[in-house]
Amino acid sequence: MLHVMSELGSLGPLDARGVVSAATGNVAAVYGLDAGRLEIGRPADLALIDVPVGSSAGDAFAALELGDVPAVACVVTGGCLSFAKS
């Protein structure tokens, strides 16, 4: 999914913020999921992305727009840290 997001951000008509929105909240809405948005009462599942090592970007959004696949900084599932560093 991150690879597709980087392709859309660098080659497609969407900017990085549009790519993240399309890949999270909009997908959840289409499939009727209770996830994909940061709101009170929704599942506490979250993936934090960062600039990959070697990128010339200053943040994850800029990395997406350059076509770099972002690094996963950590993943929170059910409110608990379940993964740190990719």
The first five atom37 places (N, CA, C, CB, O) and aatype in JSON, in Angstrom:
{
  "aatype": [12, 10, 8, 19, 12, 15, 6, 10, 7, 15, 10, 7, 14, 10, 3, 0, 1, 7, 19, 19, 15, 0, 0, 16, 7, 2, 19, 0, 0, 19, 18, 7, 10, 3, 0, 7, 1, 10, 6, 9, 7, 1, 14, 0, 3, 10, 0, 10, 9, 3, 19, 14, 19, 7, 15, 15, 0, 7, 3, 0, 13, 0, 0, 10, 6, 10, 7, 3, 19, 14, 0, 19, 0, 4, 19, 19, 16, 7, 7, 4, 10, 15, 13, 0, 11, 15],
  "atom_mask": [
    [1, 1, 1, 1, 1],
    [1, 1, 1, 1, 1],
    [1, 1, 1, 1, 1],
    [1, 1, 1, 1, 1],
    [1, 1, 1, 1, 1],
    [1, 1, 1, 1, 1],
    [1, 1, 1, 1, 1],
    [1, 1, 1, 1, 1],
    [1, 1, 1, 0, 1],
    [1, 1, 1, 1, 1],
    [1, 1, 1, 1, 1],
    [1, 1, 1, 0, 1],
    [1, 1, 1, 1, 1],
    [1, 1, 1, 1, 1],
    [1, 1, 1, 1, 1],
    [1, 1, 1, 1, 1],
    [1, 1, 1, 1, 1],
    [1, 1, 1, 0, 1],
    [1, 1, 1, 1, 1],
    [1, 1, 1, 1, 1],
    [1, 1, 1, 1, 1],
    [1, 1, 1, 1, 1],
    [1, 1, 1, 1, 1],
    [1, 1, 1, 1, 1],
    [1, 1, 1, 0, 1],
    [1, 1, 1, 1, 1],
    [1, 1, 1, 1, 1],
    [1, 1, 1, 1, 1],
    [1, 1, 1, 1, 1],
    [1, 1, 1, 1, 1],
    [1, 1, 1, 1, 1],
    [1, 1, 1, 0, 1],
    [1, 1, 1, 1, 1],
    [1, 1, 1, 1, 1],
    [1, 1, 1, 1, 1],
    [1, 1, 1, 0, 1],
    [1, 1, 1, 1, 1],
    [1, 1, 1, 1, 1],
    [1, 1, 1, 1, 1],
    [1, 1, 1, 1, 1],
    [1, 1, 1, 0, 1],
    [1, 1, 1, 1, 1],
    [1, 1, 1, 1, 1],
    [1, 1, 1, 1, 1],
    [1, 1, 1, 1, 1],
    [1, 1, 1, 1, 1],
    [1, 1, 1, 1, 1],
    [1, 1, 1, 1, 1],
    [1, 1, 1, 1, 1],
    [1, 1, 1, 1, 1],
    [1, 1, 1, 1, 1],
    [1, 1, 1, 1, 1],
    [1, 1, 1, 1, 1],
    [1, 1, 1, 0, 1],
    [1, 1, 1, 1, 1],
    [1, 1, 1, 1, 1],
    [1, 1, 1, 1, 1],
    [1, 1, 1, 0, 1],
    [1, 1, 1, 1, 1],
    [1, 1, 1, 1, 1],
    [1, 1, 1, 1, 1],
    [1, 1, 1, 1, 1],
    [1, 1, 1, 1, 1],
    [1, 1, 1, 1, 1],
    [1, 1, 1, 1, 1],
    [1, 1, 1, 1, 1],
    [1, 1, 1, 0, 1],
    [1, 1, 1, 1, 1],
    [1, 1, 1, 1, 1],
    [1, 1, 1, 1, 1],
    [1, 1, 1, 1, 1],
    [1, 1, 1, 1, 1],
    [1, 1, 1, 1, 1],
    [1, 1, 1, 1, 1],
    [1, 1, 1, 1, 1],
    [1, 1, 1, 1, 1],
    [1, 1, 1, 1, 1],
    [1, 1, 1, 0, 1],
    [1, 1, 1, 0, 1],
    [1, 1, 1, 1, 1],
    [1, 1, 1, 1, 1],
    [1, 1, 1, 1, 1],
    [1, 1, 1, 1, 1],
    [1, 1, 1, 1, 1],
    [1, 1, 1, 1, 1],
    [1, 1, 1, 1, 1]
  ],
  "atom_positions": [
    [[0.82, -1.18, 0.0], [0.0, 0.0, 0.0], [0.88, 1.26, 0.0], [-0.94, -0.01, 1.2], [0.58, 2.21, -0.71]],
    [[1.95, 1.26, 0.79], [2.82, 2.44, 0.83], [3.46, 2.68, -0.54], [3.91, 2.27, 1.9], [3.66, 3.83, -0.94]],
    [[3.79, 1.6, -1.25], [4.38, 1.74, -2.58], [3.37, 2.4, -3.54], [4.83, 0.36, -3.13], [3.73, 3.29, -4.3]],
    [[2.13, 1.96, -3.5], [1.09, 2.55, -4.34], [0.88, 4.01, -3.97], [-0.24, 1.76, -4.21], [0.69, 4.86, -4.84]],
    [[0.9, 4.3, -2.69], [0.75, 5.69, -2.24], [1.87, 6.57, -2.78], [0.72, 5.77, -0.7], [1.62, 7.7, -3.2]],
    [[3.11, 6.06, -2.78], [4.23, 6.86, -3.29], [4.11, 7.07, -4.79], [5.56, 6.18, -2.96], [4.47, 8.13, -5.29]],
    [[3.6, 6.08, -5.52], [3.39, 6.26, -6.96], [2.32, 7.3, -7.23], [3.01, 4.93, -7.61], [2.49, 8.16, -8.1]],
    [[1.22, 7.23, -6.5], [0.15, 8.22, -6.7], [0.62, 9.63, -6.34], [-1.07, 7.85, -5.86], [0.27, 10.6, -7.01]],
    [[1.4, 9.74, -5.27], [1.88, 11.05, -4.83], [2.88, 11.68, -5.77], [0.0, 0.0, 0.0], [2.97, 12.9, -5.85]],
    [[3.63, 10.85, -6.49], [4.67, 11.4, -7.36], [4.23, 11.45, -8.83], [5.93, 10.57, -7.25], [4.68, 12.33, -9.56]],
    [[3.37, 10.54, -9.25], [2.98, 10.47, -10.67], [1.53, 10.84, -10.93], [3.24, 9.09, -11.19], [1.18, 11.22, -12.04]],
    [[0.7, 10.73, -9.92], [-0.73, 10.95, -10.11], [-1.15, 12.38, -9.87], [0.0, 0.0, 0.0], [-0.32, 13.25, -9.62]],
    [[-2.45, 12.61, -9.96], [-2.96, 13.97, -9.81], [-3.12, 14.43, -8.36], [-4.28, 14.07, -10.49], [-3.42, 15.6, -8.12]],
    [[-2.91, 13.54, -7.4], [-3.11, 13.89, -5.99], [-1.82, 14.37, -5.34], [-3.66, 12.69, -5.22], [-0.73, 13.9, -5.67]],
    [[-1.95, 15.31, -4.4], [-0.8, 15.66, -3.57], [-0.72, 14.63, -2.44], [-0.91, 17.14, -3.01], [-1.6, 13.78, -2.32]],
    [[0.32, 14.7, -1.63], [0.54, 13.68, -0.6], [-0.61, 13.61, 0.4], [1.84, 13.96, 0.13], [-1.0, 12.52, 0.81]],
    [[-1.16, 14.74, 0.79], [-2.27, 14.73, 1.74], [-3.51, 14.07, 1.14], [-2.6, 16.15, 2.19], [-4.24, 13.37, 1.83]],
    [[-3.73, 14.29, -0.14], [-4.83, 13.64, -0.83], [-4.63, 12.14, -0.94], [0.0, 0.0, 0.0], [-5.58, 11.36, -0.84]],
    [[-3.38, 11.73, -1.15], [-3.05, 10.31, -1.22], [-3.33, 9.62, 0.11], [-1.58, 10.11, -1.63], [-3.94, 8.55, 0.15]],
    [[-2.89, 10.24, 1.21], [-3.12, 9.65, 2.53], [-4.62, 9.58, 2.82], [-2.39, 10.48, 3.63], [-5.1, 8.58, 3.36]],
    [[-5.34, 10.6, 2.48], [-6.79, 10.61, 2.69], [-7.47, 9.51, 1.88], [-7.38, 11.97, 2.31], [-8.34, 8.8, 2.39]],
    [[-7.07, 9.36, 0.62], [-7.65, 8.33, -0.23], [-7.33, 6.93, 0.26], [-7.17, 8.5, -1.66], [-8.13, 6.01, 0.09]],
    [[-6.17, 6.76, 0.88], [-5.73, 5.44, 1.32], [-6.25, 5.06, 2.71], [-4.23, 5.38, 1.32], [-6.11, 3.91, 3.13]],
    [[-6.83, 5.99, 3.43], [-7.27, 5.69, 4.8], [-8.77, 5.91, 4.96], [-6.5, 6.56, 5.8], [-9.54, 4.96, 4.82]],
    [[-9.18, 7.1, 5.26], [-10.58, 7.39, 5.56], [-11.54, 7.06, 4.44], [0.0, 0.0, 0.0], [-12.63, 6.54, 4.69]],
    [[-11.17, 7.35, 3.22], [-12.07, 7.08, 2.1], [-12.25, 5.58, 1.87], [-11.55, 7.73, 0.83], [-13.35, 5.14, 1.55]],
    [[-11.19, 4.81, 2.03], [-11.3, 3.36, 1.89], [-12.22, 2.8, 2.98], [-9.89, 2.69, 1.97], [-13.06, 1.95, 2.7]],
    [[-12.06, 3.28, 4.19], [-12.91, 2.82, 5.29], [-14.37, 3.15, 5.02], [-12.46, 3.45, 6.62], [-15.25, 2.34, 5.3]],
    [[-14.63, 4.34, 4.48], [-16.01, 4.73, 4.19], [-16.63, 3.85, 3.1], [-16.06, 6.2, 3.76], [-17.78, 3.44, 3.21]],
    [[-15.87, 3.56, 2.06], [-16.37, 2.72, 0.96], [-16.73, 1.32, 1.46], [-15.32, 2.63, -0.16], [-17.75, 0.76, 1.04]],
    [[-15.91, 0.76, 2.34], [-16.13, -0.6, 2.82], [-16.93, -0.66, 4.13], [-14.81, -1.3, 3.0], [-17.11, -1.74, 4.69]],
    [[-17.39, 0.49, 4.61], [-18.21, 0.51, 5.82], [-17.45, 0.11, 7.07], [0.0, 0.0, 0.0], [-18.04, -0.47, 7.99]],
    [[-16.16, 0.42, 7.12], [-15.34, 0.07, 8.28], [-15.42, 1.16, 9.34], [-13.87, -0.16, 7.87], [-15.67, 2.32, 9.02]],
    [[-15.22, 0.78, 10.59], [-15.22, 1.75, 11.69], [-13.82, 2.33, 11.89], [-15.71, 1.08, 12.98], [-13.6, 3.05, 12.87]],
    [[-12.91, 2.05, 11.01], [-11.52, 2.51, 11.13], [-11.23, 3.58, 10.08], [-10.54, 1.32, 10.97], [-12.12, 3.99, 9.34]],
    [[-9.99, 4.03, 10.04], [-9.57, 4.94, 8.99], [-9.66, 6.41, 9.33], [0.0, 0.0, 0.0], [-9.27, 7.25, 8.52]],
    [[-10.16, 6.74, 10.5], [-10.27, 8.15, 10.91], [-9.85, 8.28, 12.38], [-11.73, 8.68, 10.71], [-10.06, 7.37, 13.18]],
    [[-9.27, 9.42, 12.69], [-8.89, 9.71, 14.08], [-10.03, 10.46, 14.75], [-7.56, 10.54, 14.14], [-10.14, 11.68, 14.62]],
    [[-10.86, 9.74, 15.45], [-12.01, 10.32, 16.15], [-12.25, 9.55, 17.44], [-13.28, 10.3, 15.26], [-11.92, 8.37, 17.55]],
    [[-12.82, 10.23, 18.42], [-13.18, 9.58, 19.69], [-14.18, 8.48, 19.4], [-13.76, 10.62, 20.7], [-15.16, 8.68, 18.67]],
    [[-13.94, 7.31, 20.0], [-14.84, 6.18, 19.85], [-14.48, 5.23, 18.72], [0.0, 0.0, 0.0], [-15.04, 4.14, 18.63]],
    [[-13.55, 5.63, 17.87], [-13.13, 4.74, 16.78], [-11.98, 3.86, 17.27], [-12.71, 5.56, 15.51], [-11.35, 4.18, 18.29]],
    [[-11.68, 2.77, 16.56], [-10.57, 1.91, 16.97], [-9.25, 2.68, 17.05], [-10.42, 0.74, 15.99], [-8.97, 3.56, 16.24]],
    [[-8.46, 2.34, 18.05], [-7.18, 3.02, 18.26], [-6.09, 2.33, 17.47], [-6.82, 3.05, 19.77], [-5.11, 1.85, 18.03]],
    [[-6.25, 2.3, 16.15], [-5.26, 1.7, 15.25], [-4.62, 2.81, 14.44], [-5.9, 0.63, 14.32], [-5.32, 3.63, 13.85]],
    [[-3.3, 2.84, 14.41], [-2.6, 3.96, 13.79], [-1.24, 3.5, 13.3], [-2.46, 5.13, 14.77], [-0.53, 2.77, 13.99]],
    [[-0.87, 3.93, 12.11], [0.48, 3.68, 11.58], [1.14, 5.03, 11.36], [0.44, 2.83, 10.25], [0.61, 5.86, 10.61]],
    [[2.26, 5.26, 11.97], [3.01, 6.51, 11.81], [4.1, 6.29, 10.78], [3.61, 6.99, 13.16], [4.9, 5.35, 10.89]],
    [[4.14, 7.16, 9.77], [5.16, 7.05, 8.73], [6.14, 8.2, 8.84], [4.53, 7.01, 7.32], [5.83, 9.25, 9.39]],
    [[7.33, 7.98, 8.3], [8.4, 8.96, 8.38], [9.2, 8.93, 7.08], [9.32, 8.7, 9.61], [8.95, 8.09, 6.21]],
    [[10.14, 9.83, 6.96], [11.02, 9.88, 5.8], [11.92, 8.65, 5.8], [11.86, 11.19, 5.78], [12.5, 8.32, 6.83]],
    [[12.05, 7.96, 4.67], [12.95, 6.81, 4.64], [14.41, 7.26, 4.65], [12.68, 5.95, 3.4], [14.73, 8.37, 4.23]],
    [[15.28, 6.41, 5.13], [16.71, 6.69, 5.15], [17.19, 6.93, 3.72], [17.51, 5.52, 5.82], [16.87, 6.15, 2.82]],
    [[17.95, 7.98, 3.51], [18.5, 8.28, 2.2], [17.64, 9.2, 1.35], [0.0, 0.0, 0.0], [18.06, 9.6, 0.26]],
    [[16.46, 9.54, 1.82], [15.58, 10.43, 1.07], [16.06, 11.87, 1.2], [14.13, 10.3, 1.55], [16.66, 12.25, 2.2]],
    [[15.78, 12.65, 0.18], [16.1, 14.08, 0.26], [14.92, 14.89, 0.78], [16.53, 14.62, -1.12], [15.0, 16.11, 0.87]],
    [[13.83, 14.22, 1.12], [12.63, 14.88, 1.63], [12.8, 15.27, 3.09], [11.41, 13.98, 1.48], [13.61, 14.68, 3.81]],
    [[12.06, 16.26, 3.51], [12.11, 16.71, 4.89], [11.06, 16.08, 5.78], [0.0, 0.0, 0.0], [11.2, 16.07, 7.0]],
    [[9.98, 15.55, 5.18], [8.94, 14.88, 5.95], [8.28, 13.8, 5.09], [7.89, 15.9, 6.46], [8.58, 13.68, 3.9]],
    [[7.39, 13.04, 5.7], [6.77, 11.91, 4.99], [5.94, 12.36, 3.8], [5.89, 11.11, 5.95], [5.89, 11.67, 2.78]],
    [[5.27, 13.51, 3.91], [4.48, 14.01, 2.8], [5.37, 14.35, 1.6], [3.68, 15.25, 3.22], [5.04, 14.01, 0.46]],
    [[6.47, 15.0, 1.86], [7.41, 15.33, 0.78], [8.01, 14.07, 0.18], [8.53, 16.25, 1.31], [8.25, 14.0, -1.03]],
    [[8.25, 13.07, 1.01], [8.78, 11.79, 0.52], [7.79, 11.14, -0.45], [9.08, 10.84, 1.69], [8.19, 10.64, -1.5]],
    [[6.51, 11.16, -0.11], [5.5, 10.6, -1.01], [5.49, 11.33, -2.35], [4.11, 10.68, -0.36], [5.37, 10.71, -3.4]],
    [[5.63, 12.65, -2.3], [5.59, 13.43, -3.54], [6.85, 13.25, -4.38], [5.41, 14.9, -3.21], [6.82, 13.49, -5.59]],
    [[7.95, 12.82, -3.76], [9.17, 12.51, -4.5], [9.15, 11.08, -5.06], [10.4, 12.7, -3.6], [9.99, 10.72, -5.88]],
    [[8.2, 10.28, -4.61], [8.13, 8.89, -5.04], [8.84, 7.93, -4.11], [0.0, 0.0, 0.0], [8.97, 6.75, -4.42]],
    [[9.31, 8.43, -2.97], [9.95, 7.57, -1.97], [8.89, 6.83, -1.17], [10.87, 8.39, -1.04], [7.88, 7.42, -0.79]],
    [[9.12, 5.56, -0.91], [8.21, 4.8, -0.06], [8.52, 5.16, 1.39], [8.35, 3.24, -0.31], [9.65, 4.96, 1.84]],
    [[7.55, 5.7, 2.13], [7.83, 6.12, 3.5], [8.23, 4.96, 4.4], [6.61, 6.82, 4.08], [7.85, 3.81, 4.17]],
    [[8.99, 5.28, 5.42], [9.35, 4.3, 6.44], [8.24, 4.25, 7.49], [10.72, 4.66, 7.11], [7.6, 5.26, 7.77]],
    [[8.01, 3.08, 8.05], [7.02, 2.94, 9.12], [7.75, 3.18, 10.44], [6.34, 1.52, 9.1], [8.64, 2.43, 10.82]],
    [[7.35, 4.25, 11.13], [7.99, 4.59, 12.4], [7.46, 3.71, 13.52], [7.76, 6.07, 12.73], [8.23, 3.21, 14.34]],
    [[6.13, 3.53, 13.57], [5.53, 2.63, 14.54], [4.09, 2.34, 14.16], [5.61, 3.23, 15.96], [3.48, 3.05, 13.36]],
    [[3.55, 1.28, 14.75], [2.16, 0.9, 14.53], [1.51, 0.7, 15.9], [2.04, -0.39, 13.65], [2.05, 0.01, 16.76]],
    [[0.35, 1.32, 16.08], [-0.42, 1.17, 17.3], [-1.7, 0.43, 16.93], [-0.74, 2.57, 17.96], [-2.43, 0.85, 16.04]],
    [[-1.97, -0.67, 17.61], [-3.16, -1.48, 17.36], [-3.91, -1.66, 18.66], [-2.78, -2.86, 16.74], [-3.34, -2.12, 19.65]],
    [[-5.17, -1.29, 18.66], [-5.98, -1.41, 19.89], [-5.45, -0.55, 21.01], [0.0, 0.0, 0.0], [-5.65, -0.87, 22.18]],
    [[-4.78, 0.54, 20.67], [-4.24, 1.45, 21.67], [-2.9, 1.02, 22.24], [0.0, 0.0, 0.0], [-2.37, 1.7, 23.13]],
    [[-2.33, -0.07, 21.76], [-1.03, -0.56, 22.26], [0.0, -0.57, 21.14], [-1.17, -1.99, 22.86], [-0.31, -0.91, 20.0]],
    [[1.22, -0.2, 21.47], [2.31, -0.23, 20.51], [2.57, -1.68, 20.1], [3.59, 0.42, 21.09], [2.9, -2.52, 20.94]],
    [[2.43, -1.95, 18.81], [2.64, -3.34, 18.36], [3.82, -3.5, 17.44], [1.42, -3.84, 17.68], [4.22, -4.63, 17.14]],
    [[4.39, -2.39, 16.98], [5.52, -2.48, 16.07], [6.26, -1.15, 16.1], [5.06, -2.83, 14.63], [5.62, -0.1, 16.11]],
    [[7.57, -1.18, 16.11], [8.36, 0.05, 16.09], [9.52, -0.14, 15.1], [8.88, 0.41, 17.52], [10.25, -1.12, 15.18]],
    [[9.68, 0.78, 14.21], [10.73, 0.85, 13.19], [10.6, -0.2, 12.11], [12.06, 0.72, 13.83], [10.42, -1.39, 12.38]],
    [[10.69, 0.29, 10.85], [10.69, -0.64, 9.73], [12.11, -0.9, 9.3], [9.86, -0.11, 8.56], [12.34, -1.66, 8.37]]
  ]
}
